[in-house]
């Protein structure tokens, strides 16, 4: 025991001093209260220090609860809605093998993709035959509202073939179009040394014939990859129709106005004609856009990529062994994994940047909170001086 | 040669999980703590005093691992006890306090009149009653300074006041106490 020094002790030999000392006289009873305290503290024989932080947190709940609620609100309202966005964006871009047509990359709602990898299955199980039939290329359908069953969809597809004879496949592909239906070849090219290694053809075929054209294309070689997508332009068509109706109504009103006032001053007549001219220009532009959309809807775009067999894709033996199957599966998994990683990194970066302000705010709140906790933790052990 | 562990050693050992270390610490201080608690809470409040000591130990148990050694261990423990005792008194409620205050005033008035003191009451009881009537700041100083386990310096550390202040308060408390007691009974 740390015995106090006696040099500044009060004197206990006088009666008052001895009576005062008797007021706080230590008793002779054995020390037992500490054991009761120990039992009461945690009901075990071990010291409580290991659990003190937990207890502290519990006692802090009344203060931390509002902070936690605010954080939860921020996370749920500001951050969570962002989570699905990048993934959707990333996935929508996966199926886009090219951007030949400007109308193709804007939206891709009804999209289907078939990643064949190294497998050479000339008859894919899930083919475009499973797709719903495209709407008939009837220009009058443009006047149908979005509520109607028929929607205006610009269809596009990409198919990659491997064949031993690229020029023959190229020629056969060129013959698939039916010019009487307005179909045409938008672009074509043959590349590589003679005989050519690769070719690229962009076909514009009737939307109703897309399925059959793809079926025929599959017969020209081994399909190594295939994807299809659609851009729903129904809203744009409806909007164009409405604007067109409005412009035409203005035009007829202006014409009536012009007819009803044959004796008006020349200046007024010229102004009216200028306005009429402006309205007619608008009508022409809107009509042109409508026609363009109509053509895009009626004619699907098919990008055909033909490669020489053995240039980039190794053929799979008909009865491939387990090793080959393993390699193929691993290759597919690797590709899928890398894509997934890219998606995840993309999602992370987008969330990081989109919520930068909130992250900084959270960081500040977190640092401040931790500092407060540390301070409270330190202060807990230091007993304040008695307030007298 | 075995050195007796210091208070800090015992507290550290307890923080590391040795329950017996707390027992050793209690052997050193519990009876003294109980004495101080009795002095601060007044005679006849044994249960309250034991509660205060128990609360004191509970706080020691809870914060043993975080004791930074800014003061001596026994100073820290005594300070905890004083705080717990003051809390206990506050917890008795304002009504009880008012009642006690009324009693104190009556006692004060009695003490100023030597004839009002019961002749059968011995000096010890009178001193105890007179101490009860003192303001809290004086009472605490008086109890700590006349406690056999603490020096004036240590009492000042417990209360976190300069030694001079403590001595001034002690002087004033003694003067007030002497005034409260019957002149012929003061030696």
Short mmCIF file of N, CA, C and O in Angstrom, two decimals, chain A residues 109-184:
data_model
loop_
_atom_site.label_atom_id
_atom_site.label_comp_id
_atom_site.label_asym_id
_atom_site.label_seq_id
_atom_site.Cartn_x
_atom_site.Cartn_y
_atom_site.Cartn_z
N UNK A 109 -33.18 -1.53 -76.20
CA UNK A 109 -34.07 -2.15 -75.22
C UNK A 109 -34.30 -3.63 -75.48
O UNK A 109 -33.95 -4.46 -74.66
N UNK A 110 -34.87 -4.01 -76.63
CA UNK A 110 -35.07 -5.43 -76.85
C UNK A 110 -33.82 -6.03 -77.47
O UNK A 110 -33.73 -6.17 -78.69
N UNK A 111 -32.85 -6.33 -76.64
CA UNK A 111 -31.59 -6.80 -77.18
C UNK A 111 -31.30 -8.23 -76.73
O UNK A 111 -31.53 -8.60 -75.60
N UNK A 112 -30.78 -9.01 -77.65
CA UNK A 112 -30.39 -10.37 -77.32
C UNK A 112 -29.00 -10.58 -77.85
O UNK A 112 -28.67 -10.14 -78.93
N UNK A 113 -28.16 -11.25 -77.06
CA UNK A 113 -26.80 -11.48 -77.52
C UNK A 113 -26.43 -12.93 -77.36
O UNK A 113 -26.75 -13.56 -76.36
N UNK A 114 -25.72 -13.43 -78.29
CA UNK A 114 -25.23 -14.81 -78.21
C UNK A 114 -23.73 -14.78 -78.36
O UNK A 114 -23.22 -14.53 -79.44
N UNK A 115 -23.02 -15.01 -77.28
CA UNK A 115 -21.56 -15.04 -77.34
C UNK A 115 -21.15 -16.49 -77.54
O UNK A 115 -21.27 -17.31 -76.64
N UNK A 116 -20.69 -16.78 -78.69
CA UNK A 116 -20.40 -18.18 -79.01
C UNK A 116 -19.00 -18.59 -78.58
O UNK A 116 -18.70 -19.75 -78.42
N UNK A 117 -18.06 -17.62 -78.47
CA UNK A 117 -16.70 -17.95 -78.10
C UNK A 117 -16.07 -18.80 -79.18
O UNK A 117 -16.26 -18.61 -80.37
N UNK A 118 -15.34 -19.80 -78.74
CA UNK A 118 -14.64 -20.64 -79.70
C UNK A 118 -15.52 -21.76 -80.22
O UNK A 118 -15.14 -22.49 -81.13
N UNK A 119 -16.68 -21.89 -79.63
CA UNK A 119 -17.55 -22.98 -80.06
C UNK A 119 -18.07 -22.72 -81.46
O UNK A 119 -18.41 -21.61 -81.82
N UNK A 120 -18.13 -23.78 -82.18
CA UNK A 120 -18.62 -23.63 -83.55
C UNK A 120 -19.88 -24.44 -83.69
O UNK A 120 -19.86 -25.61 -84.02
N UNK A 121 -20.93 -23.76 -83.42
CA UNK A 121 -22.21 -24.43 -83.57
C UNK A 121 -22.98 -23.69 -84.64
O UNK A 121 -23.42 -22.58 -84.47
N UNK A 122 -23.07 -24.34 -85.77
CA UNK A 122 -23.71 -23.64 -86.89
C UNK A 122 -25.21 -23.51 -86.69
O UNK A 122 -25.86 -22.78 -87.40
N UNK A 123 -25.78 -24.22 -85.72
CA UNK A 123 -27.22 -24.12 -85.44
C UNK A 123 -27.41 -23.73 -83.97
O UNK A 123 -27.58 -24.58 -83.11
N UNK A 124 -27.32 -22.48 -83.69
CA UNK A 124 -27.50 -22.09 -82.28
C UNK A 124 -28.88 -22.47 -81.79
O UNK A 124 -29.86 -22.34 -82.51
N UNK A 125 -28.90 -22.94 -80.54
CA UNK A 125 -30.18 -23.38 -79.97
C UNK A 125 -31.16 -22.22 -79.89
O UNK A 125 -32.31 -22.33 -80.26
N UNK A 126 -30.67 -21.09 -79.36
CA UNK A 126 -31.55 -19.93 -79.28
C UNK A 126 -31.23 -19.02 -80.44
O UNK A 126 -30.24 -18.33 -80.45
N UNK A 127 -32.02 -19.05 -81.43
CA UNK A 127 -31.74 -18.26 -82.62
C UNK A 127 -32.69 -17.08 -82.68
O UNK A 127 -33.53 -16.87 -81.81
N UNK A 128 -32.57 -16.32 -83.75
CA UNK A 128 -33.44 -15.16 -83.91
C UNK A 128 -34.87 -15.53 -84.24
O UNK A 128 -35.75 -14.69 -84.24
N UNK A 129 -35.04 -16.82 -84.53
CA UNK A 129 -36.41 -17.25 -84.78
C UNK A 129 -37.26 -17.08 -83.53
O UNK A 129 -38.49 -16.95 -83.61
N UNK A 130 -36.57 -17.07 -82.39
CA UNK A 130 -37.30 -16.92 -81.12
C UNK A 130 -37.76 -15.49 -80.90
O UNK A 130 -38.58 -15.23 -80.03
N UNK A 131 -37.18 -14.58 -81.65
CA UNK A 131 -37.56 -13.17 -81.46
C UNK A 131 -38.99 -12.94 -81.94
O UNK A 131 -39.46 -13.63 -82.85
N UNK A 132 -39.67 -11.98 -81.37
CA UNK A 132 -41.01 -11.67 -81.88
C UNK A 132 -40.89 -11.12 -83.29
O UNK A 132 -39.92 -10.43 -83.61
N UNK A 133 -41.85 -11.43 -84.15
CA UNK A 133 -41.75 -10.98 -85.53
C UNK A 133 -41.76 -9.46 -85.61
O UNK A 133 -42.50 -8.81 -84.87
N UNK A 134 -40.93 -8.90 -86.48
CA UNK A 134 -40.89 -7.45 -86.58
C UNK A 134 -42.16 -6.91 -87.20
O UNK A 134 -42.86 -7.63 -87.92
N UNK A 135 -42.49 -5.68 -86.92
CA UNK A 135 -43.72 -5.11 -87.46
C UNK A 135 -43.62 -4.96 -88.97
O UNK A 135 -42.51 -4.78 -89.50
N UNK A 136 -44.72 -5.05 -89.66
CA UNK A 136 -44.68 -4.88 -91.11
C UNK A 136 -44.23 -3.46 -91.46
O UNK A 136 -44.59 -2.51 -90.78
N UNK A 137 -43.44 -3.34 -92.51
CA UNK A 137 -42.91 -2.03 -92.88
C UNK A 137 -43.95 -1.16 -93.57
O UNK A 137 -43.77 -0.76 -94.72
N UNK A 138 -45.04 -0.97 -92.90
CA UNK A 138 -46.11 -0.15 -93.47
C UNK A 138 -45.99 1.27 -92.94
O UNK A 138 -46.10 1.51 -91.74
N UNK A 139 -45.74 2.22 -93.83
CA UNK A 139 -45.57 3.60 -93.36
C UNK A 139 -46.78 4.12 -92.62
O UNK A 139 -46.66 4.98 -91.76
N UNK A 140 -47.94 3.61 -92.95
CA UNK A 140 -49.13 4.11 -92.27
C UNK A 140 -49.14 3.76 -90.79
O UNK A 140 -49.86 4.35 -90.01
N UNK A 141 -48.33 2.76 -90.45
CA UNK A 141 -48.28 2.35 -89.04
C UNK A 141 -47.69 3.44 -88.16
O UNK A 141 -47.82 3.41 -86.95
N UNK A 142 -47.02 4.40 -88.78
CA UNK A 142 -46.40 5.48 -88.01
C UNK A 142 -47.42 6.31 -87.27
O UNK A 142 -47.09 6.98 -86.30
N UNK A 143 -48.62 6.29 -87.71
CA UNK A 143 -49.63 7.10 -87.05
C UNK A 143 -50.21 6.43 -85.81
O UNK A 143 -51.00 7.01 -85.11
N UNK A 144 -49.79 5.20 -85.57
CA UNK A 144 -50.34 4.48 -84.42
C UNK A 144 -49.71 5.02 -83.14
O UNK A 144 -48.51 5.30 -83.08
N UNK A 145 -50.49 5.18 -82.13
CA UNK A 145 -50.01 5.73 -80.87
C UNK A 145 -49.24 4.66 -80.11
O UNK A 145 -49.35 3.47 -80.39
N UNK A 146 -48.44 5.06 -79.10
CA UNK A 146 -47.66 4.09 -78.33
C UNK A 146 -48.54 3.10 -77.60
O UNK A 146 -48.09 2.03 -77.21
N UNK A 147 -49.80 3.46 -77.36
CA UNK A 147 -50.68 2.55 -76.65
C UNK A 147 -51.08 1.36 -77.51
O UNK A 147 -51.53 0.35 -77.03
N UNK A 148 -50.94 1.53 -78.80
CA UNK A 148 -51.32 0.45 -79.69
C UNK A 148 -50.36 -0.72 -79.56
O UNK A 148 -49.26 -0.59 -79.03
N UNK A 149 -50.79 -1.87 -80.05
CA UNK A 149 -49.99 -3.08 -79.89
C UNK A 149 -48.69 -3.00 -80.68
O UNK A 149 -47.66 -3.49 -80.24
N UNK A 150 -48.72 -2.38 -81.85
CA UNK A 150 -47.54 -2.34 -82.71
C UNK A 150 -46.62 -1.21 -82.29
O UNK A 150 -47.06 -0.06 -82.19
N UNK A 151 -45.39 -1.54 -82.08
CA UNK A 151 -44.43 -0.51 -81.72
C UNK A 151 -43.43 -0.35 -82.85
O UNK A 151 -43.22 -1.27 -83.64
N UNK A 152 -42.84 0.83 -82.92
CA UNK A 152 -41.88 1.11 -83.99
C UNK A 152 -40.49 0.81 -83.48
O UNK A 152 -39.99 1.48 -82.58
N UNK A 153 -39.89 -0.22 -84.05
CA UNK A 153 -38.58 -0.66 -83.56
C UNK A 153 -37.59 -0.72 -84.72
O UNK A 153 -37.88 -1.30 -85.76
N UNK A 154 -36.47 -0.08 -84.55
CA UNK A 154 -35.40 -0.17 -85.55
C UNK A 154 -34.56 -1.39 -85.17
O UNK A 154 -33.95 -1.42 -84.10
N UNK A 155 -34.56 -2.38 -86.04
CA UNK A 155 -33.89 -3.64 -85.71
C UNK A 155 -32.50 -3.69 -86.32
O UNK A 155 -32.26 -3.14 -87.40
N UNK A 156 -31.62 -4.35 -85.57
CA UNK A 156 -30.27 -4.51 -86.08
C UNK A 156 -29.72 -5.83 -85.59
O UNK A 156 -30.17 -6.34 -84.55
N UNK A 157 -28.79 -6.36 -86.34
CA UNK A 157 -28.21 -7.65 -85.96
C UNK A 157 -26.78 -7.71 -86.46
O UNK A 157 -26.42 -7.04 -87.44
N UNK A 158 -25.99 -8.48 -85.74
CA UNK A 158 -24.61 -8.70 -86.16
C UNK A 158 -24.35 -10.20 -86.15
O UNK A 158 -24.73 -10.88 -85.20
N UNK A 159 -23.72 -10.68 -87.21
CA UNK A 159 -23.41 -12.10 -87.25
C UNK A 159 -21.99 -12.25 -87.78
O UNK A 159 -21.59 -11.56 -88.73
N UNK A 160 -21.25 -13.09 -87.09
CA UNK A 160 -19.86 -13.31 -87.50
C UNK A 160 -19.74 -14.77 -87.93
O UNK A 160 -20.11 -15.68 -87.18
N UNK A 161 -19.21 -14.94 -89.14
CA UNK A 161 -19.12 -16.30 -89.69
C UNK A 161 -17.67 -16.66 -89.96
O UNK A 161 -16.84 -15.79 -90.28
N UNK A 162 -17.39 -17.92 -89.85
CA UNK A 162 -16.08 -18.44 -90.25
C UNK A 162 -16.32 -19.45 -91.37
O UNK A 162 -17.16 -20.33 -91.25
N UNK A 163 -15.59 -19.28 -92.46
CA UNK A 163 -15.78 -20.18 -93.59
C UNK A 163 -14.45 -20.38 -94.31
O UNK A 163 -13.51 -19.58 -94.18
N UNK A 164 -14.36 -21.46 -95.05
CA UNK A 164 -13.12 -21.74 -95.78
C UNK A 164 -13.00 -20.85 -97.02
O UNK A 164 -11.92 -20.51 -97.44
N UNK A 165 -14.15 -20.50 -97.57
CA UNK A 165 -14.14 -19.72 -98.81
C UNK A 165 -14.84 -18.38 -98.57
O UNK A 165 -16.07 -18.26 -98.69
N UNK A 166 -14.04 -17.38 -98.23
CA UNK A 166 -14.61 -16.07 -97.90
C UNK A 166 -15.28 -15.42 -99.11
O UNK A 166 -16.42 -14.93 -99.00
N UNK A 167 -14.64 -15.39 -100.31
CA UNK A 167 -15.29 -14.72 -101.45
C UNK A 167 -16.64 -15.33 -101.81
O UNK A 167 -17.58 -14.60 -102.15
N UNK A 168 -16.75 -16.67 -101.74
CA UNK A 168 -18.03 -17.31 -102.06
C UNK A 168 -19.11 -16.91 -101.06
O UNK A 168 -20.24 -16.55 -101.44
N UNK A 169 -18.75 -16.94 -99.80
CA UNK A 169 -19.72 -16.55 -98.76
C UNK A 169 -20.12 -15.10 -98.93
O UNK A 169 -21.28 -14.72 -98.76
N UNK A 170 -19.14 -14.29 -99.31
CA UNK A 170 -19.40 -12.87 -99.54
C UNK A 170 -20.42 -12.70 -100.67
O UNK A 170 -21.38 -11.92 -100.57
N UNK A 171 -20.20 -13.45 -101.76
CA UNK A 171 -21.10 -13.37 -102.91
C UNK A 171 -22.50 -13.85 -102.55
O UNK A 171 -23.50 -13.22 -102.92
N UNK A 172 -22.56 -14.95 -101.85
CA UNK A 172 -23.87 -15.49 -101.45
C UNK A 172 -24.60 -14.48 -100.57
O UNK A 172 -25.82 -14.30 -100.69
N UNK A 173 -23.87 -13.86 -99.70
CA UNK A 173 -24.48 -12.87 -98.80
C UNK A 173 -25.04 -11.70 -99.60
O UNK A 173 -26.15 -11.21 -99.33
N UNK A 174 -24.28 -11.29 -100.61
CA UNK A 174 -24.73 -10.17 -101.43
C UNK A 174 -26.02 -10.49 -102.17
O UNK A 174 -26.83 -9.59 -102.48
N UNK A 175 -26.20 -11.77 -102.46
CA UNK A 175 -27.40 -12.17 -103.21
C UNK A 175 -28.65 -12.31 -102.33
O UNK A 175 -29.74 -12.58 -102.83
N UNK A 176 -28.48 -12.15 -101.04
CA UNK A 176 -29.63 -12.34 -100.13
C UNK A 176 -30.64 -11.20 -100.21
O UNK A 176 -31.79 -11.36 -99.83
N UNK A 177 -30.21 -10.06 -100.68
CA UNK A 177 -31.12 -8.91 -100.68
C UNK A 177 -32.15 -9.02 -101.81
O UNK A 177 -31.87 -9.60 -102.85
N UNK A 178 -33.31 -8.48 -101.54
CA UNK A 178 -34.38 -8.48 -102.53
C UNK A 178 -34.69 -7.01 -102.87
O UNK A 178 -35.32 -6.30 -102.10
N UNK A 179 -34.17 -6.60 -104.03
CA UNK A 179 -34.27 -5.18 -104.38
C UNK A 179 -35.71 -4.73 -104.62
O UNK A 179 -36.04 -3.55 -104.47
N UNK A 180 -36.54 -5.69 -104.97
CA UNK A 180 -37.94 -5.31 -105.20
C UNK A 180 -38.62 -4.86 -103.92
O UNK A 180 -39.62 -4.13 -103.94
N UNK A 181 -38.09 -5.29 -102.80
CA UNK A 181 -38.66 -4.87 -101.51
C UNK A 181 -37.94 -3.64 -100.97
O UNK A 181 -38.17 -3.24 -99.83
N UNK A 182 -37.04 -3.09 -101.77
CA UNK A 182 -36.32 -1.90 -101.33
C UNK A 182 -35.05 -2.24 -100.56
O UNK A 182 -34.42 -1.34 -99.98
N UNK A 183 -34.69 -3.49 -100.52
CA UNK A 183 -33.50 -3.88 -99.77
C UNK A 183 -32.25 -3.53 -100.57
O UNK A 183 -32.28 -3.51 -101.80
N UNK A 184 -31.17 -3.29 -99.82
CA UNK A 184 -29.93 -2.93 -100.52
C UNK A 184 -28.73 -3.22 -99.63
O UNK A 184 -28.87 -3.49 -98.43
#
